[in-house]
Coordinates of N, CA and C in Angstrom, one line a residue:
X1 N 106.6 175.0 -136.1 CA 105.6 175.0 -137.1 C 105.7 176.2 -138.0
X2 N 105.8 175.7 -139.4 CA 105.8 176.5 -140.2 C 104.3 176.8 -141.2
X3 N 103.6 177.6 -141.2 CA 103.0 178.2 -142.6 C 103.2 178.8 -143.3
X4 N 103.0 178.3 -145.0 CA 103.0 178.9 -146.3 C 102.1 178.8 -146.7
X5 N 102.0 180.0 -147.3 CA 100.7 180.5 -148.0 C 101.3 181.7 -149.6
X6 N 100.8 180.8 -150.9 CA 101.5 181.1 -152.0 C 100.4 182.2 -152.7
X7 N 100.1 182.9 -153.5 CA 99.7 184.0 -153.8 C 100.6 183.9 -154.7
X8 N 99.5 184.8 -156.1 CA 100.2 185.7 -157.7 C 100.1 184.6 -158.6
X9 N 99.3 183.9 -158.3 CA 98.5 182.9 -159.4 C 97.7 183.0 -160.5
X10 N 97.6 182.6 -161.4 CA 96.0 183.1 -162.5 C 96.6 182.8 -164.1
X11 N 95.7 183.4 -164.5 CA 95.6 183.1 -166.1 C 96.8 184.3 -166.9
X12 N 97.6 183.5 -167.7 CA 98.3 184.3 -168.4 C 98.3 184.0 -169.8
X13 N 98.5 184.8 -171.1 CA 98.8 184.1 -172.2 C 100.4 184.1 -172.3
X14 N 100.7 182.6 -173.3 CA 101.8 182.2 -173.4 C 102.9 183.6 -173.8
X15 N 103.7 183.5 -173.6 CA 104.8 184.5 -173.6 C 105.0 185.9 -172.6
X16 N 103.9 185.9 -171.5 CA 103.6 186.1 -170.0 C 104.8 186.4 -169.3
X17 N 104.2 186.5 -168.3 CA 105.0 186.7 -167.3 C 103.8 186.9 -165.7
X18 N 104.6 185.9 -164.9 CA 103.7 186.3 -163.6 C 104.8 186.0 -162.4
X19 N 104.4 186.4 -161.1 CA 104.9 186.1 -160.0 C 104.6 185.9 -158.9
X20 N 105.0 184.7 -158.8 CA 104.7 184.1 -157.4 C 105.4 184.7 -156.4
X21 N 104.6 184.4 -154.9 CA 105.4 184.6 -153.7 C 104.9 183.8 -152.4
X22 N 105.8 183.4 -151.8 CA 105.1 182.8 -151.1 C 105.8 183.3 -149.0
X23 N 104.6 183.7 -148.5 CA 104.9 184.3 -147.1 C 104.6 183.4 -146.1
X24 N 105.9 183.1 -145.4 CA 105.8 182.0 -144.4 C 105.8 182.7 -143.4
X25 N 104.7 181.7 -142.1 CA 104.7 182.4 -140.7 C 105.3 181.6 -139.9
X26 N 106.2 181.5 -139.0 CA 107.1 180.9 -137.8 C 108.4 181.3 -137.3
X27 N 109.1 180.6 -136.9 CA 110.9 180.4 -136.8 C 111.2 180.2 -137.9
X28 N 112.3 180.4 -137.7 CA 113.7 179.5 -138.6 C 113.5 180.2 -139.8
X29 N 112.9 180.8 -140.1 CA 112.7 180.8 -141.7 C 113.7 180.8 -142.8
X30 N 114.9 181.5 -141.8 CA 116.6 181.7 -142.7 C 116.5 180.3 -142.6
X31 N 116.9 179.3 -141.7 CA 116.9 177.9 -142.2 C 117.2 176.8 -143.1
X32 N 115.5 177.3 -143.2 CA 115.1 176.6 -144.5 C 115.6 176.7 -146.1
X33 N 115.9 175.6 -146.2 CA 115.9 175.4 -147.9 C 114.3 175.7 -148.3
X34 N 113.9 176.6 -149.1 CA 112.9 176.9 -149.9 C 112.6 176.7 -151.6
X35 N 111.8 175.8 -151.9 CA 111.6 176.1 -153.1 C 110.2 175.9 -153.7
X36 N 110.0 175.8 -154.8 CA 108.8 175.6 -155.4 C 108.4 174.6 -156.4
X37 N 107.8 173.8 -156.4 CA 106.9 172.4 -157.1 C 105.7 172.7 -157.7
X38 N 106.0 172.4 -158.8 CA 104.5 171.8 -159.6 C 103.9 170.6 -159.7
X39 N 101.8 170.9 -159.9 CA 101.6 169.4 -160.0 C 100.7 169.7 -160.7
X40 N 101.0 168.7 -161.9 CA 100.0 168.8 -162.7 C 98.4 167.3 -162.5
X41 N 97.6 167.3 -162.7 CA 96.7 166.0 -162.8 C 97.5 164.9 -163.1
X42 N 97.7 163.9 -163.0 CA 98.3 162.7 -163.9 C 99.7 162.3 -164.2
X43 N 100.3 163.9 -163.2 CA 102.0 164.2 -163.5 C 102.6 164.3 -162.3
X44 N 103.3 163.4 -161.8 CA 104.3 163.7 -160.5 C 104.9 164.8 -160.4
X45 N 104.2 165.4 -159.2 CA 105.3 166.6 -158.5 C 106.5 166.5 -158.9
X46 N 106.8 168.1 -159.9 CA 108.1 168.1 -159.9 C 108.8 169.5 -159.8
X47 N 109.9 169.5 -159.2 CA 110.6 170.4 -159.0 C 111.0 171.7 -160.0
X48 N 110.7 173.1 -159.9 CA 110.8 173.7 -160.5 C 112.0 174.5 -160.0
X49 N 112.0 175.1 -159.1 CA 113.3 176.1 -158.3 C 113.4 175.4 -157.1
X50 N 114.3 176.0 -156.9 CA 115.3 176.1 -154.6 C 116.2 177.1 -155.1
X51 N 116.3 177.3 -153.4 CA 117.2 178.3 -153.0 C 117.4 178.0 -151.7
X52 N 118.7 178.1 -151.4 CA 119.1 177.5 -150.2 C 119.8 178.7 -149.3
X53 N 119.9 178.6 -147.7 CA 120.2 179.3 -147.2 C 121.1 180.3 -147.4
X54 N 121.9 180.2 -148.2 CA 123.1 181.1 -148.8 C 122.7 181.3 -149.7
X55 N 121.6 181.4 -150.7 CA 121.0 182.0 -151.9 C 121.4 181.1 -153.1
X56 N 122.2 180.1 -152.6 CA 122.5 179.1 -154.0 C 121.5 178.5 -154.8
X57 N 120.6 178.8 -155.5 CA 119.6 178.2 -156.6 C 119.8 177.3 -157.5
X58 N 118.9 176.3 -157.8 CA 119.1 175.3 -158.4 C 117.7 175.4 -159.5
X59 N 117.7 175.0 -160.8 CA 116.2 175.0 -161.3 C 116.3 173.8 -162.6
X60 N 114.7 173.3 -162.9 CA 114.4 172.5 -163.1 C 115.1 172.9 -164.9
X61 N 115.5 172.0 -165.7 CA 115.9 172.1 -167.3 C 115.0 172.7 -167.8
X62 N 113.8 172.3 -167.4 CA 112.5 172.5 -168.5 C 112.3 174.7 -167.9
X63 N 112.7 175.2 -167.1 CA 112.4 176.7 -166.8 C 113.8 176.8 -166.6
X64 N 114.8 176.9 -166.6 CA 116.0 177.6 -166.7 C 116.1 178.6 -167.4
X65 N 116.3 179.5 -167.4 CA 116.8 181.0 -168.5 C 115.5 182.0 -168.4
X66 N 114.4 181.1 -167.5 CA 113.2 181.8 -167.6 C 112.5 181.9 -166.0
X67 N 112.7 181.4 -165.5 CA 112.3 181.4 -164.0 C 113.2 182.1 -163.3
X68 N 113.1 182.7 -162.4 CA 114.0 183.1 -161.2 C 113.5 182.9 -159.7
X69 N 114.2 182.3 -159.0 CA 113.5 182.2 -157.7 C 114.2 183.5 -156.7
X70 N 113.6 183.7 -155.2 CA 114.2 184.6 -154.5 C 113.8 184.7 -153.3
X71 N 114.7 184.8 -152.4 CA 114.1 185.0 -150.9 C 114.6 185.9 -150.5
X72 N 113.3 186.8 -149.2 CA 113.9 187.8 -148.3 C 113.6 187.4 -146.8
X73 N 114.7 187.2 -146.0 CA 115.0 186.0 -144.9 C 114.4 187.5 -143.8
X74 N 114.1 188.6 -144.4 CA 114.0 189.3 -143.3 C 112.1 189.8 -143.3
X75 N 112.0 189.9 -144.8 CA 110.2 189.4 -144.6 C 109.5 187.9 -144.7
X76 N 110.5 187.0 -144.7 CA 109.8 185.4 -144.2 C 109.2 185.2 -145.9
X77 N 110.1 185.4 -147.0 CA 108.9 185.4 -148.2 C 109.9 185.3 -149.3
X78 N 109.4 184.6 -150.3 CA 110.3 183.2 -151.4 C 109.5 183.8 -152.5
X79 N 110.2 184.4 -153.8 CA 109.4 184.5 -154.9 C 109.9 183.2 -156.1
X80 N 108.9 183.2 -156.9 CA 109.7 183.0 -157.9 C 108.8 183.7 -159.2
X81 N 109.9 184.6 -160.3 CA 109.5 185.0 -161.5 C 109.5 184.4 -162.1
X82 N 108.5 184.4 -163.5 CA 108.4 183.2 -164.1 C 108.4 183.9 -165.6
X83 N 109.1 184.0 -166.7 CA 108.7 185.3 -167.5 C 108.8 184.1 -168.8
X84 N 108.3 184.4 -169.9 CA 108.2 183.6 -171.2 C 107.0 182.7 -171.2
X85 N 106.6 182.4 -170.0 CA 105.9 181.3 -169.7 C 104.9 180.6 -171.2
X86 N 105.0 179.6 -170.9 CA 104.3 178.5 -172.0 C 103.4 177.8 -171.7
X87 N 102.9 177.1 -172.5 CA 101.1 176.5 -171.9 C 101.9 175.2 -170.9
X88 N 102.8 174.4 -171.4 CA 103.6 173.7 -170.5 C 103.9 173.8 -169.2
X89 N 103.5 174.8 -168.6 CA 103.8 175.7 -167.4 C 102.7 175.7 -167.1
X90 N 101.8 175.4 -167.0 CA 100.4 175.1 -166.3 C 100.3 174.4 -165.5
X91 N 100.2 174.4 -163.8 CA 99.9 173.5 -163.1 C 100.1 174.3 -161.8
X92 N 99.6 173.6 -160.3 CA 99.6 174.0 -159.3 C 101.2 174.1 -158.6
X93 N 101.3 175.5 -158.7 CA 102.6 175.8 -158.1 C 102.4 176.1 -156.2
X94 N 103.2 175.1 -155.8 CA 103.7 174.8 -154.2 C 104.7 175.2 -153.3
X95 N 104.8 175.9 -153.0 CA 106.0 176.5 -151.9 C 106.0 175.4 -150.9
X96 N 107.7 174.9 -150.9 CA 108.3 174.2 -149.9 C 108.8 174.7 -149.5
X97 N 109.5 174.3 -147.9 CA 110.2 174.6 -146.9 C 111.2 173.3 -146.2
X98 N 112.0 173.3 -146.8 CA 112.5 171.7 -146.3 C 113.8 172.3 -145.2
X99 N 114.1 171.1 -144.3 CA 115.0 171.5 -143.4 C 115.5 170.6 -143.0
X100 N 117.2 169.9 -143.0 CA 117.4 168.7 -142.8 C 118.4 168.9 -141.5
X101 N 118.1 168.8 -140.0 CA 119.3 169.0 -139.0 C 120.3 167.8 -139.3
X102 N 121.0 168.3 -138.2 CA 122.6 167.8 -138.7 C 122.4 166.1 -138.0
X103 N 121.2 165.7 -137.3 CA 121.4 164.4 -136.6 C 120.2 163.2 -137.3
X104 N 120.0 164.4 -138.5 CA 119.2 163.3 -139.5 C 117.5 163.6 -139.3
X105 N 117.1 164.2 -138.8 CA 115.5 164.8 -138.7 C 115.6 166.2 -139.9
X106 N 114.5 165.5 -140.8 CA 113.7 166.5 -142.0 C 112.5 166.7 -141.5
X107 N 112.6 168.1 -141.8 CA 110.9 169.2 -141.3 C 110.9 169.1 -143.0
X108 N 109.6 168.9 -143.2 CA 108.9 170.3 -144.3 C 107.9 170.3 -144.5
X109 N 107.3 171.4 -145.1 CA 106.2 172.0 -145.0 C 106.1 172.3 -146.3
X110 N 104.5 172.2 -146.6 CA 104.0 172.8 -147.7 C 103.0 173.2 -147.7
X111 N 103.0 174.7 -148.8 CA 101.7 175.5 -148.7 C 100.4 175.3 -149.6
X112 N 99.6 175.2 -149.6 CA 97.9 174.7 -150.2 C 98.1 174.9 -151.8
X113 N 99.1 175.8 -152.5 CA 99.3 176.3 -154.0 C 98.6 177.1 -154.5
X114 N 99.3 177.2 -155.1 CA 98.3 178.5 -156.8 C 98.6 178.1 -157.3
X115 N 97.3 178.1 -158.7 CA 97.1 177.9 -160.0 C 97.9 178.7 -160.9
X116 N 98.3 178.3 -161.7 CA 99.1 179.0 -163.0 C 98.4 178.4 -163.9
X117 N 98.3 179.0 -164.9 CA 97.3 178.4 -166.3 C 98.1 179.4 -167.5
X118 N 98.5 179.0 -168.3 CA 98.9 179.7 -169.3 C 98.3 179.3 -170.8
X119 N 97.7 179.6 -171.2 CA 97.0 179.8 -172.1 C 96.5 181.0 -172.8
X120 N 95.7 181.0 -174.8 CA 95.7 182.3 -175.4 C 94.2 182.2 -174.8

């Protein structure tokens, strides 16, 4: 069993900067592939960052050159920076934890979110 619990949420004006983090409590935590999801009202969850157990990151088109994700496997805790930010970037940001063993069983977990709001 894994908990996430995300933190460094709130109001920014556009051209901002904030940072999330998200501190998970259990095993495995190296493990996991981690990343982070947005959801807006009316808008399907969508993927913003990952980072995978070797630190290989992946990020959504729409935040590339402006987001950074990051994990420290030795404090159980996934950031992601988010700098430029635009009103577009509004929505409940989610820390995942996905985990897929080798005989076909996926764990994941997700944490309750934080708000991001970017607006003047």
């Amino acid at each position: 069993q894994v908990q996430l619990v995300e933190s460094g949420g709130g109001l920014v004006q556009p051209g901002g900067s904030l940072r999330l983090s998200c501190a998970a409590s259990g095993s495995s935590f190296s493990a996991y592939t981690m990343g982070w999801y947005r959801q807006t009202p009316g808008k399907q969850r969508e993927l913003v960052a990952v980072i995978t157990r070797d630190d290989t990151t992946n990020y959504a088109d729409a935040v590339k050159g402006r987001f950074t994700i990051s994990r420290d496997n030795a404090r159980n805790t996934v950031d992601l920076q988010m700098n430029s930010l635009k009103p577009e970037d509004t929505a409940v940001y989610h820390c995942n934890a996905d985990r897929l063993r080798s005989w076909g069983v996926r764990t994941m977990y997700w944490g309750q979110g934080t708000q991001v709001t970017v607006s003047s």
